[in-house]
């Protein structure tokens, strides 16, 4: 079988498609023949040497796949054989075949293509944890979604609309029409404007009930300032550091040095909360994640979960896929197909 290997830290030329022996399923595992694998911003940061959770290189990235169950290990219900599934993979998903624990796999709703199936796990679980589980977003409240046009951003928009919240979203201006067509109430051009000033104007100086921020560094301080009383800030990424080579290391260092410290007394007096989320650090809580995933798959049937795949790139074009995302061209999900 073939896999996408990040051979070392560097630019897109370090990504190679290599042949590897087929996996065999262990106890409680299945082997999935992958039809589509999700590409995430973490894969780019890993290639750039900026992702602390990355496996040591050479490595095969990939947190999620969709495909068909091809082989079963001991202890797995035989009814899974031949089923179309989506699965969470603790790396290695960008392969033609992968062995995963049966508990990390879910039946793919028929209405979804394999490409759409691979767009669900990371983006929607992250958005669900941010908005529903930790952010406690309620009908009538307001939410600020940064990078609203990205994979997690669009998932958050779907969930916020279902909840009945008022939605504010920052995105490159070329993505605004798509976003308003999709239901975003207030798109904000954060590339050419001071988004906080625009938001304050739109909310009559009140701010929002929840802000979710994957930009990181000093941007978290600004998002905190965007909160209304009883507002919450969810921090979940460091996109700001993205760059290859020394530039990336310097940007990451600068971002870490400029990361705000939140003082408990200041939070108490302003009625604000802050929290962090790293979906990749929840592997020891499979029951929780499974409950969220089942709720989201129900959302597919009810049609409020509508994964948008911008483009599917062939494994051989993985470099182009990384470049596409780095250059901010994607709206929604980018997937890789064997
Ligand atoms: N903590 C977690 O569990 C978790 C899980 C999933 C994702 N994340 C984080 O969430 C963020 C979004 O991830 P995603 O996979 O959904 O990717 P994505 O949002 O689809 O990523 C690409 C988009 O990010 C925006 N962006 C902002 N700063 C950027 C920069 N410096 N370089 C390139 N693009 C930049 C661009 O949108 P505009 O054109 O609108 O600027 C771009 O189109 C990432 O920071 C990722 O690490 C965290």
CSV table of C-alpha atoms and ligand atoms in Angstrom, one decimal:
chain,number,residue,atom,x,y,z
A,1,UNK,CA,0.0,0.0,0.0
A,2,UNK,CA,1.0,3.7,-0.4
A,3,UNK,CA,1.3,6.3,2.3
A,4,UNK,CA,2.1,10.0,2.4
A,5,UNK,CA,5.3,10.4,4.4
A,6,UNK,CA,6.6,13.7,5.9
A,7,UNK,CA,10.2,12.7,5.5
A,8,UNK,CA,11.7,15.6,7.5
A,9,UNK,CA,10.9,19.2,8.5
A,10,UNK,CA,10.8,21.5,5.5
A,11,UNK,CA,8.9,22.8,2.5
A,12,UNK,CA,6.4,20.7,0.5
A,13,UNK,CA,9.2,18.8,-1.3
A,14,UNK,CA,9.7,16.8,2.0
A,15,UNK,CA,6.3,15.1,1.4
A,16,UNK,CA,6.8,11.8,-0.4
A,17,UNK,CA,4.4,9.0,-1.4
A,18,UNK,CA,6.0,5.7,-0.4
A,19,UNK,CA,5.1,2.0,-0.5
A,20,UNK,CA,4.7,0.2,2.8
A,21,UNK,CA,3.6,-3.3,3.8
A,22,UNK,CA,-0.2,-3.7,4.3
A,23,UNK,CA,-1.3,-3.5,7.9
A,24,UNK,CA,-3.0,-6.4,9.7
A,25,UNK,CA,-5.7,-5.8,12.3
A,26,UNK,CA,-4.8,-6.4,16.0
A,27,UNK,CA,-7.2,-7.4,18.7
A,28,UNK,CA,-10.2,-5.2,18.6
A,29,UNK,CA,-9.0,-3.5,15.4
A,30,UNK,CA,-10.2,-3.3,11.8
A,31,UNK,CA,-8.3,-2.5,8.7
A,32,UNK,CA,-10.0,0.2,6.6
A,33,UNK,CA,-9.3,0.7,2.9
A,34,UNK,CA,-9.1,4.5,2.8
A,35,UNK,CA,-11.2,6.3,0.2
A,36,UNK,CA,-10.5,9.8,1.6
A,37,UNK,CA,-8.2,11.2,4.3
A,38,UNK,CA,-8.6,14.6,5.9
A,39,UNK,CA,-5.9,17.2,5.6
A,40,UNK,CA,-5.7,19.5,8.7
A,41,UNK,CA,-3.7,22.6,9.5
A,42,UNK,CA,-1.8,20.5,12.1
A,43,UNK,CA,-0.3,18.5,9.2
A,44,UNK,CA,1.1,21.7,7.7
A,45,UNK,CA,2.5,22.9,11.1
A,46,UNK,CA,4.0,19.4,11.6
A,47,UNK,CA,5.8,19.6,8.2
A,48,UNK,CA,7.0,23.1,9.2
A,49,UNK,CA,8.4,21.7,12.5
A,50,UNK,CA,5.9,23.8,14.5
A,51,UNK,CA,3.5,21.1,15.9
A,52,UNK,CA,4.5,19.7,19.3
A,53,UNK,CA,2.1,16.7,19.0
A,54,UNK,CA,3.7,15.5,15.7
A,55,UNK,CA,5.1,12.0,15.7
A,56,UNK,CA,8.9,11.9,15.1
A,57,UNK,CA,9.8,12.2,11.4
A,58,UNK,CA,9.7,10.4,9.1
A,59,UNK,CA,6.0,10.1,9.9
A,60,UNK,CA,2.6,9.6,8.3
A,61,UNK,CA,0.1,12.3,9.3
A,62,UNK,CA,-3.6,11.9,9.3
A,63,UNK,CA,-6.2,12.2,12.1
A,64,UNK,CA,-9.2,11.0,10.1
A,65,UNK,CA,-10.3,8.8,7.3
A,66,UNK,CA,-13.4,7.5,5.5
A,67,UNK,CA,-13.4,4.2,3.7
A,68,UNK,CA,-14.5,0.6,3.7
A,69,UNK,CA,-13.8,-2.0,6.4
A,70,UNK,CA,-11.7,-4.7,4.7
A,71,UNK,CA,-10.4,-7.0,7.6
A,72,UNK,CA,-11.4,-7.6,11.2
A,73,UNK,CA,-9.2,-8.5,14.2
A,74,UNK,CA,-10.3,-10.7,17.0
A,75,UNK,CA,-13.2,-9.4,19.1
A,76,UNK,CA,-14.7,-7.2,16.4
A,77,UNK,CA,-18.3,-7.7,15.5
A,78,UNK,CA,-18.4,-9.5,12.0
A,79,UNK,CA,-21.3,-7.2,10.9
A,80,UNK,CA,-18.7,-4.4,10.3
A,81,UNK,CA,-17.1,-6.3,7.4
A,82,UNK,CA,-17.6,-4.3,4.1
A,83,UNK,CA,-19.2,-1.4,5.9
A,84,UNK,CA,-18.5,2.2,4.8
A,85,UNK,CA,-17.2,4.1,7.9
A,86,UNK,CA,-15.5,7.2,9.1
A,87,UNK,CA,-12.8,6.9,11.7
A,88,UNK,CA,-10.5,8.9,13.9
A,89,UNK,CA,-6.8,7.9,13.5
A,90,UNK,CA,-4.0,8.8,15.8
A,91,UNK,CA,-1.8,9.6,12.8
A,92,UNK,CA,-1.2,7.4,9.8
A,93,UNK,CA,-4.6,8.2,8.2
A,94,UNK,CA,-3.0,9.5,5.0
A,95,UNK,CA,-2.5,5.9,3.8
A,96,UNK,CA,-4.2,3.5,1.4
A,97,UNK,CA,-5.0,1.2,4.3
A,98,UNK,CA,-5.0,1.7,8.1
A,99,UNK,CA,-5.6,-0.4,11.2
A,100,UNK,CA,-7.8,1.4,13.8
A,101,UNK,CA,-9.5,0.4,17.0
A,102,UNK,CA,-13.2,-0.4,16.2
A,103,UNK,CA,-14.2,2.0,19.0
A,104,UNK,CA,-12.8,4.9,16.9
A,105,UNK,CA,-14.9,4.1,13.9
A,106,UNK,CA,-18.5,5.0,13.0
A,107,UNK,CA,-20.8,4.0,10.2
A,108,UNK,CA,-20.8,6.6,7.4
A,109,UNK,CA,-24.2,8.1,6.7
A,110,UNK,CA,-25.2,7.1,3.2
A,111,UNK,CA,-26.0,10.6,2.2
A,112,UNK,CA,-22.3,11.6,2.5
A,113,UNK,CA,-19.7,10.9,-0.1
A,114,UNK,CA,-16.4,9.5,1.2
A,115,UNK,CA,-14.8,12.9,0.8
A,116,UNK,CA,-17.5,14.5,2.9
A,117,UNK,CA,-17.2,11.7,5.5
A,118,UNK,CA,-13.5,12.5,5.9
A,119,UNK,CA,-14.4,16.1,6.5
A,120,UNK,CA,-16.4,15.3,9.6
A,121,UNK,CA,-14.3,13.9,12.5
A,122,UNK,CA,-11.7,16.6,13.3
A,123,UNK,CA,-13.5,19.7,12.2
A,124,UNK,CA,-16.9,18.9,13.6
A,125,UNK,CA,-15.7,17.3,16.9
A,126,UNK,CA,-13.5,20.3,17.5
A,127,UNK,CA,-16.3,22.8,16.8
A,128,UNK,CA,-18.8,20.7,18.9
A,129,UNK,CA,-16.4,20.6,21.9
A,130,UNK,CA,-15.8,24.4,21.6
A,131,UNK,CA,-19.3,25.5,21.1
A,132,UNK,CA,-21.5,23.0,22.9
A,133,UNK,CA,-19.4,21.1,25.4
A,134,UNK,CA,-17.0,23.8,26.7
A,135,UNK,CA,-18.4,27.0,25.3
A,136,UNK,CA,-22.0,26.3,26.4
A,137,UNK,CA,-23.5,28.3,23.6
A,138,UNK,CA,-27.2,28.9,23.8
A,139,UNK,CA,-30.0,30.1,21.6
A,140,UNK,CA,-30.1,33.9,21.4
A,141,UNK,CA,-26.4,34.2,22.4
A,142,UNK,CA,-23.7,35.5,20.0
A,143,UNK,CA,-20.5,33.8,18.8
A,144,UNK,CA,-17.4,35.1,17.1
A,145,UNK,CA,-15.9,32.4,14.8
A,146,UNK,CA,-12.4,33.3,13.7
A,147,UNK,CA,-11.3,31.7,10.3
A,148,UNK,CA,-15.0,31.2,9.7
A,149,UNK,CA,-14.2,30.0,6.2
A,150,UNK,CA,-11.8,27.2,7.2
A,151,UNK,CA,-12.6,23.6,8.1
A,152,UNK,CA,-13.3,24.1,11.8
A,153,UNK,CA,-14.9,27.5,11.0
A,154,UNK,CA,-17.6,26.2,8.7
A,155,UNK,CA,-18.3,23.3,11.1
A,156,UNK,CA,-18.7,25.9,13.9
A,157,UNK,CA,-21.1,27.9,11.8
A,158,UNK,CA,-23.3,24.8,11.1
A,159,UNK,CA,-23.5,24.1,14.9
A,160,UNK,CA,-24.1,27.7,15.9
A,161,UNK,CA,-26.9,28.0,13.4
A,162,UNK,CA,-28.5,24.8,14.8
A,163,UNK,CA,-28.2,26.2,18.3
A,164,UNK,CA,-29.9,29.5,17.2
A,165,UNK,CA,-27.0,31.8,18.0
A,166,UNK,CA,-26.1,35.1,16.2
A,167,UNK,CA,-22.9,34.5,14.2
A,168,UNK,CA,-20.0,36.8,13.6
A,169,UNK,CA,-17.1,35.5,11.6
A,170,UNK,CA,-13.7,36.7,10.5
A,171,UNK,CA,-12.4,35.5,7.1
A,172,UNK,CA,-10.5,36.7,4.1
A,173,UNK,CA,-12.9,38.9,2.1
A,174,UNK,CA,-13.1,36.6,-0.9
A,175,UNK,CA,-14.9,34.0,1.4
A,176,UNK,CA,-17.6,36.4,2.6
A,177,UNK,CA,-20.2,35.7,-0.1
A,178,UNK,CA,-19.9,31.9,0.4
A,179,UNK,CA,-20.2,32.5,4.2
A,180,UNK,CA,-23.3,34.7,4.0
A,181,UNK,CA,-24.9,32.2,1.6
A,182,UNK,CA,-24.2,29.6,4.2
A,183,UNK,CA,-25.9,31.6,6.9
A,184,UNK,CA,-23.2,33.6,8.6
A,185,UNK,CA,-24.9,36.8,9.9
A,186,UNK,CA,-21.9,39.1,10.1
A,187,UNK,CA,-18.8,38.5,8.1
A,188,UNK,CA,-15.8,40.6,9.1
A,189,UNK,CA,-12.8,41.3,6.8
A,190,UNK,CA,-10.0,40.8,9.3
A,191,UNK,CA,-7.2,41.1,6.7
A,192,UNK,CA,-7.9,44.7,5.9
A,193,UNK,CA,-9.8,46.0,8.9
A,194,UNK,CA,-9.4,46.1,12.7
A,195,UNK,CA,-11.9,43.3,13.3
A,196,UNK,CA,-12.4,44.2,17.0
A,197,UNK,CA,-13.5,47.8,16.2
A,198,UNK,CA,-15.9,46.4,13.5
A,199,UNK,CA,-17.3,43.9,16.0
A,200,UNK,CA,-17.8,46.5,18.7
A,201,UNK,CA,-19.7,48.6,16.3
A,202,UNK,CA,-21.9,45.7,15.2
A,203,UNK,CA,-22.7,44.8,18.8
A,204,UNK,CA,-23.2,48.3,20.0
A,205,UNK,CA,-20.0,48.0,22.2
A,206,UNK,CA,-21.3,44.9,24.0
A,207,UNK,CA,-19.1,42.2,22.5
A,208,UNK,CA,-20.0,38.5,22.1
A,209,UNK,CA,-21.0,35.7,24.4
A,210,UNK,CA,-18.4,33.2,23.0
A,211,UNK,CA,-15.3,33.7,20.8
A,212,UNK,CA,-13.3,30.7,19.4
A,213,UNK,CA,-9.8,31.6,18.4
A,214,UNK,CA,-7.3,29.3,16.5
A,215,UNK,CA,-4.9,32.2,15.6
A,216,UNK,CA,-3.1,32.3,19.0
A,217,UNK,CA,-0.4,34.5,20.6
A,218,UNK,CA,-1.5,38.1,21.1
A,219,UNK,CA,-4.7,37.5,19.1
A,220,UNK,CA,-6.1,35.7,22.2
A,221,UNK,CA,-5.8,38.9,24.1
A,222,UNK,CA,-7.8,40.7,21.5
A,223,UNK,CA,-10.5,38.0,21.4
A,224,UNK,CA,-10.7,38.2,25.2
A,225,UNK,CA,-11.4,41.9,24.8
A,226,UNK,CA,-14.3,41.0,22.4
A,227,UNK,CA,-16.3,39.3,25.2
A,228,UNK,CA,-19.5,40.5,26.7
A,229,UNK,CA,-20.1,40.0,30.4
A,230,UNK,CA,-20.5,36.2,31.0
A,231,UNK,CA,-18.5,35.7,27.8
A,232,UNK,CA,-16.2,32.8,27.2
A,233,UNK,CA,-13.0,32.5,25.1
A,234,UNK,CA,-12.1,29.1,23.6
A,235,UNK,CA,-8.4,28.9,22.5
A,236,UNK,CA,-7.5,26.1,20.2
A,237,UNK,CA,-4.7,26.9,17.7
A,238,UNK,CA,-1.6,28.8,16.7
A,239,UNK,CA,-2.2,29.5,13.0
A,240,UNK,CA,-0.3,32.8,13.5
A,241,UNK,CA,3.1,30.9,13.6
A,242,UNK,CA,2.6,29.2,10.3
A,243,UNK,CA,5.7,29.6,8.0
A,244,UNK,CA,8.5,27.3,6.8
A,245,UNK,CA,12.0,27.3,8.1
A,246,UNK,CA,13.5,29.9,10.5
A,247,UNK,CA,10.7,32.3,9.9
A,248,UNK,CA,8.2,29.8,11.4
A,249,UNK,CA,10.4,29.2,14.5
A,250,UNK,CA,10.7,32.9,15.1
A,251,UNK,CA,7.0,33.5,14.6
A,252,UNK,CA,6.2,30.7,17.0
A,253,UNK,CA,8.6,32.1,19.6
A,254,UNK,CA,7.1,35.6,19.2
A,255,UNK,CA,3.6,34.2,19.5
A,256,UNK,CA,4.5,32.3,22.7
A,257,UNK,CA,6.2,35.3,24.2
A,258,UNK,CA,3.1,37.5,23.4
A,259,UNK,CA,0.6,34.9,24.8
A,260,UNK,CA,-1.6,36.7,27.4
A,261,UNK,CA,-1.8,35.7,31.0
A,262,UNK,CA,-5.4,35.8,32.3
A,263,UNK,CA,-5.7,37.0,35.9
A,264,UNK,CA,-8.4,35.2,38.0
A,265,UNK,CA,-9.4,38.4,39.7
A,266,UNK,CA,-9.8,40.2,36.4
A,267,UNK,CA,-11.9,37.4,35.1
A,268,UNK,CA,-14.0,37.4,38.2
A,269,UNK,CA,-14.7,41.1,38.1
A,270,UNK,CA,-15.5,41.1,34.4
A,271,UNK,CA,-17.6,37.9,34.5
A,272,UNK,CA,-15.4,36.2,31.8
A,273,UNK,CA,-14.1,32.7,31.2
A,274,UNK,CA,-11.3,31.2,29.2
A,275,UNK,CA,-10.6,27.6,28.2
A,276,UNK,CA,-8.4,25.7,25.9
A,277,UNK,CA,-9.2,22.7,23.7
A,278,UNK,CA,-6.9,20.1,22.1
A,279,UNK,CA,-8.9,17.3,20.5
A,280,UNK,CA,-5.7,15.3,20.0
A,281,UNK,CA,-5.4,15.1,23.8
A,282,UNK,CA,-8.7,13.3,24.2
A,283,UNK,CA,-7.7,9.8,23.2
A,284,UNK,CA,-8.2,8.6,26.7
A,285,UNK,CA,-11.8,9.7,26.7
A,286,UNK,CA,-13.2,7.7,23.8
A,287,UNK,CA,-16.7,7.4,25.4
A,288,UNK,CA,-17.1,11.2,25.5
A,289,UNK,CA,-15.9,11.7,21.9
A,290,UNK,CA,-18.2,8.9,20.7
A,291,UNK,CA,-21.3,10.6,22.2
A,292,UNK,CA,-20.4,13.8,20.4
A,293,UNK,CA,-19.7,12.0,17.2
A,294,UNK,CA,-23.1,10.2,17.3
A,295,UNK,CA,-24.8,13.5,17.9
A,296,UNK,CA,-23.0,15.0,14.8
A,297,UNK,CA,-23.9,12.0,12.7
A,298,UNK,CA,-27.5,12.4,13.7
A,299,UNK,CA,-27.0,16.0,12.6
A,300,UNK,CA,-26.0,14.7,9.1
A,301,UNK,CA,-29.4,12.9,9.0
A,302,UNK,CA,-31.2,16.0,10.2
A,303,UNK,CA,-29.2,18.0,7.6
A,304,UNK,CA,-27.8,20.7,10.0
A,305,UNK,CA,-24.3,19.1,9.6
A,306,UNK,CA,-23.3,19.8,6.0
A,307,UNK,CA,-19.6,19.2,5.5
A,308,UNK,CA,-18.2,21.3,2.7
A,309,UNK,CA,-15.3,19.8,0.8
A,310,UNK,CA,-13.4,22.5,-1.1
A,311,UNK,CA,-11.2,20.1,-3.0
A,312,UNK,CA,-10.0,16.5,-3.1
A,313,UNK,CA,-6.3,16.2,-4.0
A,314,UNK,CA,-4.8,12.9,-5.1
A,315,UNK,CA,-2.1,11.5,-2.8
A,316,UNK,CA,0.5,12.4,-5.4
A,317,UNK,CA,-0.5,16.0,-5.3
A,318,UNK,CA,-0.2,16.3,-1.5
A,319,UNK,CA,2.3,19.2,-1.9
A,320,UNK,CA,-0.3,21.1,-3.9
A,321,UNK,CA,-2.8,20.5,-1.1
A,322,UNK,CA,-0.5,21.8,1.6
A,323,UNK,CA,0.3,24.9,-0.5
A,324,UNK,CA,-3.4,25.5,-1.2
A,325,UNK,CA,-4.2,25.6,2.5
A,326,UNK,CA,-1.1,27.6,3.4
A,327,UNK,CA,-2.1,30.2,0.8
A,328,UNK,CA,-5.5,30.5,2.5
A,329,UNK,CA,-7.3,29.4,-0.6
A,330,UNK,CA,-9.5,26.7,1.0
A,331,UNK,CA,-13.1,27.3,1.9
A,332,UNK,CA,-14.0,24.4,4.2
A,333,UNK,CA,-12.2,21.0,4.0
A,334,UNK,CA,-9.3,19.8,1.9
A,335,UNK,CA,-9.1,16.0,1.6
A,336,UNK,CA,-6.6,13.6,0.1
A,337,UNK,CA,-7.6,10.6,-2.0
A,338,UNK,CA,-5.4,7.5,-2.7
B,1,LIG,N1,-7.1,22.3,19.2
B,1,LIG,C1,-7.7,21.4,18.4
B,1,LIG,O1,-8.2,20.4,18.8
B,1,LIG,C2,-7.8,21.7,16.9
B,1,LIG,C3,-8.4,20.9,16.0
B,1,LIG,C4,-8.5,21.2,14.7
B,1,LIG,C5,-8.0,22.4,14.2
B,1,LIG,N2,-7.3,23.2,15.1
B,1,LIG,C6,-6.7,24.5,14.7
B,1,LIG,O2,-7.7,25.3,14.1
B,1,LIG,C7,-7.2,26.1,13.0
B,1,LIG,C8,-8.0,25.8,11.8
B,1,LIG,O3,-7.7,24.4,11.4
B,1,LIG,P1,-8.3,23.8,10.1
B,1,LIG,O4,-7.7,22.5,9.9
B,1,LIG,O5,-9.8,24.0,10.1
B,1,LIG,O6,-7.7,24.8,8.9
B,1,LIG,P2,-8.4,25.9,8.1
B,1,LIG,O7,-9.1,26.9,9.0
B,1,LIG,O8,-9.1,25.3,6.9
B,1,LIG,O9,-7.0,26.6,7.7
B,1,LIG,C9,-6.8,27.4,6.7
B,1,LIG,C10,-7.3,28.8,6.9
B,1,LIG,O10,-6.7,29.4,8.1
B,1,LIG,C11,-6.7,30.8,7.9
B,1,LIG,N3,-5.4,31.3,8.4
B,1,LIG,C12,-5.3,32.2,9.5
B,1,LIG,N4,-4.0,32.4,9.7
B,1,LIG,C13,-3.3,31.8,8.7
B,1,LIG,C14,-2.0,31.7,8.4
B,1,LIG,N5,-1.0,32.3,9.2
B,1,LIG,N6,-1.6,30.9,7.4
B,1,LIG,C15,-2.5,30.3,6.6
B,1,LIG,N7,-3.8,30.3,6.9
B,1,LIG,C16,-4.2,31.1,7.9
B,1,LIG,C17,-7.0,31.1,6.5
B,1,LIG,O11,-8.3,31.6,6.3
B,1,LIG,P3,-8.6,33.1,5.9
B,1,LIG,O12,-8.5,33.2,4.4
B,1,LIG,O13,-10.0,33.4,6.3
B,1,LIG,O14,-7.5,34.0,6.6
B,1,LIG,C18,-6.9,29.7,5.8
B,1,LIG,O15,-7.8,29.6,4.7
B,1,LIG,C19,-5.7,25.7,13.0
B,1,LIG,O16,-5.0,26.6,13.8
B,1,LIG,C20,-5.6,24.4,13.6
B,1,LIG,O17,-4.4,24.1,14.2
B,1,LIG,C21,-7.2,22.9,16.4
